[in-house]
PDB file of C-alpha atoms in Angstrom:
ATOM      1  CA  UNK M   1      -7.468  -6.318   5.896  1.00  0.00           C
ATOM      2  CA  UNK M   2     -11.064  -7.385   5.210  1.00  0.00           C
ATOM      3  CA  UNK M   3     -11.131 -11.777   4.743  1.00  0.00           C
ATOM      4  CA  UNK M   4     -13.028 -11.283   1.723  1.00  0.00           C
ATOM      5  CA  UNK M   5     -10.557  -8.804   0.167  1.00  0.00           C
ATOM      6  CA  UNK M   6      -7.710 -11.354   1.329  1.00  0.00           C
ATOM      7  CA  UNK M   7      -9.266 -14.234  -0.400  1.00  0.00           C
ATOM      8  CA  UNK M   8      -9.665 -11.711  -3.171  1.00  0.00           C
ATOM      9  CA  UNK M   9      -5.899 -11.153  -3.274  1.00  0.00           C
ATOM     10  CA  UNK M  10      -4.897 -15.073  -2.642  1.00  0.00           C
ATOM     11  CA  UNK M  11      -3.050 -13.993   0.204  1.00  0.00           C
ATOM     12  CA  UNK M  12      -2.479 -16.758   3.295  1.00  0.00           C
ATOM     13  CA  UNK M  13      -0.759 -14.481   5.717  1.00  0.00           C
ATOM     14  CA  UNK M  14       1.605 -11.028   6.176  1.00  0.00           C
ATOM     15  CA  UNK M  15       4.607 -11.660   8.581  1.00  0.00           C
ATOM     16  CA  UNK M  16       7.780 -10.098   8.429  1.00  0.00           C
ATOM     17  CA  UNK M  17       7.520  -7.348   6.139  1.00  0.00           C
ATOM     18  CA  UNK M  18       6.901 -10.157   3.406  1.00  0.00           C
ATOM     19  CA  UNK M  19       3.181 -10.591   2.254  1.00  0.00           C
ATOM     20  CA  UNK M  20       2.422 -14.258   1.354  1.00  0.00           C
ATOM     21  CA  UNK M  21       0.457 -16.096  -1.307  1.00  0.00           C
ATOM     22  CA  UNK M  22      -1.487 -19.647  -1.026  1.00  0.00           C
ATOM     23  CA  UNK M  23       0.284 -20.675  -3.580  1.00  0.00           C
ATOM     24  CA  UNK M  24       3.729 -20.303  -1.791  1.00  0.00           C
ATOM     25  CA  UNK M  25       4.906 -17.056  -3.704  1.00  0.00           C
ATOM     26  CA  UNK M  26       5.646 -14.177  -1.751  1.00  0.00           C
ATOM     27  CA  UNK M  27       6.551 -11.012  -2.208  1.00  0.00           C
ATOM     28  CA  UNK M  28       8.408  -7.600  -0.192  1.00  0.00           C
ATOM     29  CA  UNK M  29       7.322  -4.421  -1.417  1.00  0.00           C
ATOM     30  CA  UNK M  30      10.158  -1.112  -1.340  1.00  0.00           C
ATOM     31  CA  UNK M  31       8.919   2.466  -1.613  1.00  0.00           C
ATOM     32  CA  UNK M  32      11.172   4.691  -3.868  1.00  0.00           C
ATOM     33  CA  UNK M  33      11.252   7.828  -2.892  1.00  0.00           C
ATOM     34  CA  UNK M  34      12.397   9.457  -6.140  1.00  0.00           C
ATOM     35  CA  UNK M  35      15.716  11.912  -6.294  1.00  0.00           C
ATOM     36  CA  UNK M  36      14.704  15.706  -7.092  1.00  0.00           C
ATOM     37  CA  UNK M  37      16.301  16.404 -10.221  1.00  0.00           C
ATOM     38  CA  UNK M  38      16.012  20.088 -10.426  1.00  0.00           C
ATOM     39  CA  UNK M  39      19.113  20.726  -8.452  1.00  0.00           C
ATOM     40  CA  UNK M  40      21.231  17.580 -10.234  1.00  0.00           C
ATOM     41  CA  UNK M  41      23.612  18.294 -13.042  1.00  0.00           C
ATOM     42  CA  UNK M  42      23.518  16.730 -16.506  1.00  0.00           C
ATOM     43  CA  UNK M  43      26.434  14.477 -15.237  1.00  0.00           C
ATOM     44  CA  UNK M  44      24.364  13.869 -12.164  1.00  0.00           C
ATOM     45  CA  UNK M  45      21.208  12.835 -13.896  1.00  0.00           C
ATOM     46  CA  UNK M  46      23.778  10.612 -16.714  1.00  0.00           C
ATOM     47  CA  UNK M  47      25.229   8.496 -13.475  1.00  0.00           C
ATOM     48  CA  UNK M  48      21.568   7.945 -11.936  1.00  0.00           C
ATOM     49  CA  UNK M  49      20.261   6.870 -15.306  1.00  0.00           C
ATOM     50  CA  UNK M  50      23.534   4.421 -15.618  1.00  0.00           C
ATOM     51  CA  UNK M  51      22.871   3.232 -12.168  1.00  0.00           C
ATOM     52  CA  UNK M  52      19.276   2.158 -13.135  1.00  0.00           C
ATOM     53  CA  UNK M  53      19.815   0.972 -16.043  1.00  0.00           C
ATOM     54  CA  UNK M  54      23.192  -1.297 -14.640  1.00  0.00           C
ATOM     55  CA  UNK M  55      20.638  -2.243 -11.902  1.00  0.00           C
ATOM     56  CA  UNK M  56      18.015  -3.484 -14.677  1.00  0.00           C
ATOM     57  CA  UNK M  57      20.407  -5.040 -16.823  1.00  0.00           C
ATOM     58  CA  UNK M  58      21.741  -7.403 -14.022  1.00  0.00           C
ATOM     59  CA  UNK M  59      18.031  -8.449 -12.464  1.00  0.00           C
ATOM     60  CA  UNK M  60      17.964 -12.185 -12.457  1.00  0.00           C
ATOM     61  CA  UNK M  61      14.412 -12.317 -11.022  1.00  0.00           C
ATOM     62  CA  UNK M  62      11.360 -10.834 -12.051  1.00  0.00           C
ATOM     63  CA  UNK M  63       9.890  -6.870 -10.669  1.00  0.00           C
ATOM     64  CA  UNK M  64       7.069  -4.870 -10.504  1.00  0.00           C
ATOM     65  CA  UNK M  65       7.696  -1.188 -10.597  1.00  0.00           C
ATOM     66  CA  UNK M  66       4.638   0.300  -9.274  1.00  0.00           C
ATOM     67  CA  UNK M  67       3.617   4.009  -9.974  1.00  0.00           C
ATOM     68  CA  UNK M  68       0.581   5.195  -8.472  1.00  0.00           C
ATOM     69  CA  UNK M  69      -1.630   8.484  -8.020  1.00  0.00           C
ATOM     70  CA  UNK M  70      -3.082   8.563  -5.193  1.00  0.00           C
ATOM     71  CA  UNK M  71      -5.984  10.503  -4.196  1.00  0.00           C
ATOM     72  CA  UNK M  72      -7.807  11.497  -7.165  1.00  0.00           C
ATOM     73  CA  UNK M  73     -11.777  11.773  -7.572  1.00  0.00           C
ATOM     74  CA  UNK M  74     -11.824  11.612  -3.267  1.00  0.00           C
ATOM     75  CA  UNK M  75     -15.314  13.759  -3.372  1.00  0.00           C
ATOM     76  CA  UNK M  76     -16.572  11.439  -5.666  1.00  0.00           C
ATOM     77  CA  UNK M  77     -15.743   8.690  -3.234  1.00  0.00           C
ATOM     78  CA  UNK M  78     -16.743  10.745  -0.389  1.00  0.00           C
ATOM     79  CA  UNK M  79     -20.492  11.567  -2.058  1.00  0.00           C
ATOM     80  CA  UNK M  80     -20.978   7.488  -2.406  1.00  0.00           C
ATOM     81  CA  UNK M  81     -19.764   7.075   1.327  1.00  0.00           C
ATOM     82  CA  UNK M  82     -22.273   9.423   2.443  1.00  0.00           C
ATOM     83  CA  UNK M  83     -25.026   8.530   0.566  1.00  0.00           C
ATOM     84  CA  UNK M  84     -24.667   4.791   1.430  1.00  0.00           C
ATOM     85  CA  UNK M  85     -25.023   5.503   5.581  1.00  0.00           C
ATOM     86  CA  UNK M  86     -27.818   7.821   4.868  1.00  0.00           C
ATOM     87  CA  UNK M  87     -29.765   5.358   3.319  1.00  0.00           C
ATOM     88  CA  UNK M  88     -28.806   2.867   5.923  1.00  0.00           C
ATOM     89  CA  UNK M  89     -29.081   4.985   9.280  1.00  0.00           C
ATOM     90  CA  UNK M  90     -32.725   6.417   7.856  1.00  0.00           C
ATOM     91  CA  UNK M  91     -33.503   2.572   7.813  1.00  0.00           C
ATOM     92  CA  UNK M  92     -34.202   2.554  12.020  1.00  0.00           C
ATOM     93  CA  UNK M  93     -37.006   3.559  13.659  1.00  0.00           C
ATOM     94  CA  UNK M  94     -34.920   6.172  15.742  1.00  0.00           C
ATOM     95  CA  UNK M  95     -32.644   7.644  13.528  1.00  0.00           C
ATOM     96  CA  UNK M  96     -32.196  11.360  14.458  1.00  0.00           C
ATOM     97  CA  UNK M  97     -29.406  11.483  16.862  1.00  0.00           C
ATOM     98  CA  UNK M  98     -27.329   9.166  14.783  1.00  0.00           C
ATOM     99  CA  UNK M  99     -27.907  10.872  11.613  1.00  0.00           C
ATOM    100  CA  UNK M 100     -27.073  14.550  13.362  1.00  0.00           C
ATOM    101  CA  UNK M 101     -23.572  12.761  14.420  1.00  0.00           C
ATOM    102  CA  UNK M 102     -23.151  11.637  11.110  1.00  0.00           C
ATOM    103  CA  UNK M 103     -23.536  14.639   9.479  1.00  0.00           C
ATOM    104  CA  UNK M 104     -21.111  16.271  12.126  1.00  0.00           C
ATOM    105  CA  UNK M 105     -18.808  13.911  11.390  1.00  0.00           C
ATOM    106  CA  UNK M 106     -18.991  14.175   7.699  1.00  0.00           C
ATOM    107  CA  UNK M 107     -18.232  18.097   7.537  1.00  0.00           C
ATOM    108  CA  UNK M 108     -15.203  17.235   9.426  1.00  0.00           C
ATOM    109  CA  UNK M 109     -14.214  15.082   6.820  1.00  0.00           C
ATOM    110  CA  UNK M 110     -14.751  17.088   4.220  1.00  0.00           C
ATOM    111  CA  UNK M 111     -12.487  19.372   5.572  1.00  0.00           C
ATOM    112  CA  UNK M 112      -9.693  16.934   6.689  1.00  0.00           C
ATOM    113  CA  UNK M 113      -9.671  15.511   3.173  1.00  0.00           C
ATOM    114  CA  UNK M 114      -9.640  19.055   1.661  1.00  0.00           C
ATOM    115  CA  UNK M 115      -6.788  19.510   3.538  1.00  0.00           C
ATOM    116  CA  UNK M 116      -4.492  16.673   3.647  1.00  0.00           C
ATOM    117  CA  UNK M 117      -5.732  15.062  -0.351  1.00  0.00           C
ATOM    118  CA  UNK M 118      -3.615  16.848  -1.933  1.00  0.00           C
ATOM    119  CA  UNK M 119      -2.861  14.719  -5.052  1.00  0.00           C
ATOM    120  CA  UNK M 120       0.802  12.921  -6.024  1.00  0.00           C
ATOM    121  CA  UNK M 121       2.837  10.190  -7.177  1.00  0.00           C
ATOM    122  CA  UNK M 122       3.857   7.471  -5.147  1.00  0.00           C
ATOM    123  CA  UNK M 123       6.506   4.574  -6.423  1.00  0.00           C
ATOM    124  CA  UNK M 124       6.987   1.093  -5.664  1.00  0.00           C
ATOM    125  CA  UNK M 125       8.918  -1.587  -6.151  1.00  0.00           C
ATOM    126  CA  UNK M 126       7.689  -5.261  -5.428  1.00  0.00           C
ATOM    127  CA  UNK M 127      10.275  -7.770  -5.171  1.00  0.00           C
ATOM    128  CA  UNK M 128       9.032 -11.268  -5.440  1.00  0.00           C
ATOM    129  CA  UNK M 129      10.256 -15.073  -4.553  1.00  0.00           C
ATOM    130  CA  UNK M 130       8.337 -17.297  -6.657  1.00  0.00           C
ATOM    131  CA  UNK M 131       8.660 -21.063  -6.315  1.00  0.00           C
ATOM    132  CA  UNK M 132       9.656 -22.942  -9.221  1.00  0.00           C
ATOM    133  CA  UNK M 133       6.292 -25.138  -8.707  1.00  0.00           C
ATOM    134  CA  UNK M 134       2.745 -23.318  -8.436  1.00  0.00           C
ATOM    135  CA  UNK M 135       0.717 -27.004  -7.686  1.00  0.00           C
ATOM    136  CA  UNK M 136      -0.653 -27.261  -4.033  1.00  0.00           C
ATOM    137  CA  UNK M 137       0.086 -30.706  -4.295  1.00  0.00           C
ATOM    138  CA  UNK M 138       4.039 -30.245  -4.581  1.00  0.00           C
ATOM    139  CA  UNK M 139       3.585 -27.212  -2.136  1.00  0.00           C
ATOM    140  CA  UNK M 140       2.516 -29.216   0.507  1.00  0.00           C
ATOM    141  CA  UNK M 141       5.481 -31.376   0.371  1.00  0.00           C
ATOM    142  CA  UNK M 142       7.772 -28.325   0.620  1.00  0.00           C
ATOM    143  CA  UNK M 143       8.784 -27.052   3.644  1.00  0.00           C
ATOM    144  CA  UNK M 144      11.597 -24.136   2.214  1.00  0.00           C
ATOM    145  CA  UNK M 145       9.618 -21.113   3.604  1.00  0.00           C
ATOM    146  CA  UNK M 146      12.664 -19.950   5.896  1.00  0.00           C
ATOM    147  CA  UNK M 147      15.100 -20.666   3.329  1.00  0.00           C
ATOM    148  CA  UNK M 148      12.780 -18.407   0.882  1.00  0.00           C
ATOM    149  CA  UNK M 149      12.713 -15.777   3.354  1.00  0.00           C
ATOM    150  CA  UNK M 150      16.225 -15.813   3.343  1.00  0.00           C
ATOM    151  CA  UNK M 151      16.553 -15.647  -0.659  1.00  0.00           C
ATOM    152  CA  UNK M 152      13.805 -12.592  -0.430  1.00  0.00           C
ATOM    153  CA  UNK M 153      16.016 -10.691   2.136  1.00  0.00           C
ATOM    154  CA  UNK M 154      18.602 -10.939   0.205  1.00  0.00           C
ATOM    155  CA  UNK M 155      17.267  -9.366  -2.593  1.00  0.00           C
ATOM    156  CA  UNK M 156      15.949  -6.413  -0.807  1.00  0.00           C
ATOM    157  CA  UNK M 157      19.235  -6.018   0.875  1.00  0.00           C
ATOM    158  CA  UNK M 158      21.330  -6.100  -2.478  1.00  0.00           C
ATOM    159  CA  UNK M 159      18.429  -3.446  -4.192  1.00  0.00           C
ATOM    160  CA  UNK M 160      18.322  -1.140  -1.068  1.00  0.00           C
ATOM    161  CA  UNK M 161      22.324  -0.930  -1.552  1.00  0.00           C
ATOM    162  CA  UNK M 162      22.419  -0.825  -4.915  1.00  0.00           C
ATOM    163  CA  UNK M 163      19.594   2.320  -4.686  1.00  0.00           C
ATOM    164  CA  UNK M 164      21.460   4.275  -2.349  1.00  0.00           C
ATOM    165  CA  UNK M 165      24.611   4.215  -4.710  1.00  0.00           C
ATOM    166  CA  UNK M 166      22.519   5.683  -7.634  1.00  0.00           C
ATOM    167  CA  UNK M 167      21.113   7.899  -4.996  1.00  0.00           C
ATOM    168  CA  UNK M 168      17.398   6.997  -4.480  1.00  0.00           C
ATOM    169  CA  UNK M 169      16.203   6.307  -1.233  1.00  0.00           C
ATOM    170  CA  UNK M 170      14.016   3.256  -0.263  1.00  0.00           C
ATOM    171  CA  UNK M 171      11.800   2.255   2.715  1.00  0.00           C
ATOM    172  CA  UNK M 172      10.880  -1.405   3.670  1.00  0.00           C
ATOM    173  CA  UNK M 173       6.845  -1.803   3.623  1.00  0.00           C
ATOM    174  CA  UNK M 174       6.039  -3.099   7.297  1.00  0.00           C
ATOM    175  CA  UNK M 175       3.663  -5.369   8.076  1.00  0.00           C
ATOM    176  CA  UNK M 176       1.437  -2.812   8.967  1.00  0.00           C
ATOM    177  CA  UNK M 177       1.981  -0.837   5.847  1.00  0.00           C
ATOM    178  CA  UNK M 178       1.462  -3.950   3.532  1.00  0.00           C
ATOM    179  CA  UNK M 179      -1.911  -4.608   4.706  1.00  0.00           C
ATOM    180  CA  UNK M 180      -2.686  -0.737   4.907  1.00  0.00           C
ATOM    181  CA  UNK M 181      -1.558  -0.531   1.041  1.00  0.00           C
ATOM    182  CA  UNK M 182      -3.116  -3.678  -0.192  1.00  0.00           C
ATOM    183  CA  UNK M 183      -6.397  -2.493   1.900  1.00  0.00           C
ATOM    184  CA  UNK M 184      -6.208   0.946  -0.262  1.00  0.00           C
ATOM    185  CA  UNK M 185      -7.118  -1.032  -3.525  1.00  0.00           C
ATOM    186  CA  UNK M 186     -10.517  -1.629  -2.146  1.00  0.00           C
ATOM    187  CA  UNK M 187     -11.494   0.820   0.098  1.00  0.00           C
ATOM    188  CA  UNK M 188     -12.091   4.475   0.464  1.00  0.00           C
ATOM    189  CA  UNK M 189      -8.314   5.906   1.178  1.00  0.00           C
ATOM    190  CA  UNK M 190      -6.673   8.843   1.489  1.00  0.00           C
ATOM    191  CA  UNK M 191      -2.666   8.897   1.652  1.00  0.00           C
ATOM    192  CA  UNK M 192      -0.935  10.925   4.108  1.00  0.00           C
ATOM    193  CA  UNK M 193       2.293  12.658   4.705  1.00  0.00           C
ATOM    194  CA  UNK M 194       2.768   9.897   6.771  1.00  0.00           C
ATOM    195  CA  UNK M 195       2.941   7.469   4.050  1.00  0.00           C
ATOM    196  CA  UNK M 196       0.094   5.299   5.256  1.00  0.00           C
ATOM    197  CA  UNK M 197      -3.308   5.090   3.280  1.00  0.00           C
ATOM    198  CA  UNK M 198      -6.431   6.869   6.159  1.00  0.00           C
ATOM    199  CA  UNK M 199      -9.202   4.689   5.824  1.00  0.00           C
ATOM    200  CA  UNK M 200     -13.375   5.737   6.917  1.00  0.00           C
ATOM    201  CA  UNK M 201     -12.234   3.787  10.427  1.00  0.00           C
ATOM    202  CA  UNK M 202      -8.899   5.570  10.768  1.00  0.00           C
ATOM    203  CA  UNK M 203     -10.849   8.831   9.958  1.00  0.00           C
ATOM    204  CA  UNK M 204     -13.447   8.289  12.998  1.00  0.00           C
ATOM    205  CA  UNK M 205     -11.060   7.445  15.195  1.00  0.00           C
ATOM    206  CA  UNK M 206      -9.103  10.571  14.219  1.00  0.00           C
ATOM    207  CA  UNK M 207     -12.453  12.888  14.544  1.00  0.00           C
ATOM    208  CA  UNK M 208     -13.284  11.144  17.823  1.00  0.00           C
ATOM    209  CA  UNK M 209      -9.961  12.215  19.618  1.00  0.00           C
ATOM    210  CA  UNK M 210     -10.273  15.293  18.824  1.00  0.00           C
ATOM    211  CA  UNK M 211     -13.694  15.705  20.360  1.00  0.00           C
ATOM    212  CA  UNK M 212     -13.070  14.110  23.694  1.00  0.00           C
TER     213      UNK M 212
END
């Protein structure tokens, strides 16, 4: 992730599948994959809907239940990007070759987002440990950050259980997939099949192995 988009985000480090704040919060963040209804009975549906709701009902710490679309108005994104490096590559002296491989590049990516941007839903759940003091002078004084990791794992562990009773499957955010979601907020991004958020960078280097 960019420093500037860190600072942005008051984030002091991502380790252990747990993204941390400067001012000692931190937080884990679950995907929810969400059950497919359409083949569930009414009973069916009733017990998931009393498993959420018993799950909700006994939360002694606060959530965020995330639901995002992801990649909507990508050619309007895409129209920006290229404008931008036009402008910016017509700015040297010698600009021909570089603006022919641009160009080459940038039908390929029209056609890789045209075919992997299709648009959906994506769900998350962010499950927090927040210190009972916010000051930096008290935080400095603390040294609990194992035994918060601890309380956090626990959490996640008693959630991911509880899910896969009502029947909805989860996925721990990595490290890598923390920063590559957090990244998505401010850059151009197109989710994948994969689950991960394709960036411009991840794009060239994409394009560029399949042209060697």
């Amino acid at each position: 992730m960019a420093k500037k988009n860190q600072n942005k985000l008051a984030i002091k480090e991502v380790q252990d599948d747990v993204v941390v704040f400067e001012d000692g919060s931190m937080v884990a963040v679950l995907q929810v994959h969400p059950a497919e209804t359409s083949t569930l009975s009414a009973a069916q549906k009733r017990q998931i809907l009393a498993g959420y709701r018993f799950w909700l009902e006994n939360l002694s710490y606060p959530v965020q239940i995330c639901a995002r679309t992801v990649n909507l108005e990508l050619e309007h994104s895409l129209e920006k990007y290229r404008a931008n490096v036009e402008v910016a590559i017509k700015k040297r002296k010698e600009y021909g070759d570089a603006l022919r491989e641009f160009t080459e590049f940038y039908s390929w990516l029209e056609q890789y987002v045209q075919e992997n941007g299709m648009s959906r839903r994506v769900y998350y759940l962010v499950i927090p440990y927040l210190p009972f003091f916010r000051k930096k002078k008290e935080l400095k004084k603390h040294t609990g950050k194992v035994e918060h990791m601890k309380i956090l794992r626990q959490r996640i562990t008693e959630t991911q259980q509880c899910f896969k009773i009502i029947g909805l499957d989860t996925h721990r955010c990595s490290d890598k997939e923390l920063i590559n979601l957090y990244s998505s907020f401010f850059t151009f991004s197109l989710h994948n099949e994969q689950g991960y958020y394709d960036t411009i960078e991840s794009c060239v280097h994409t394009w560029l192995g399949g042209n060697t």
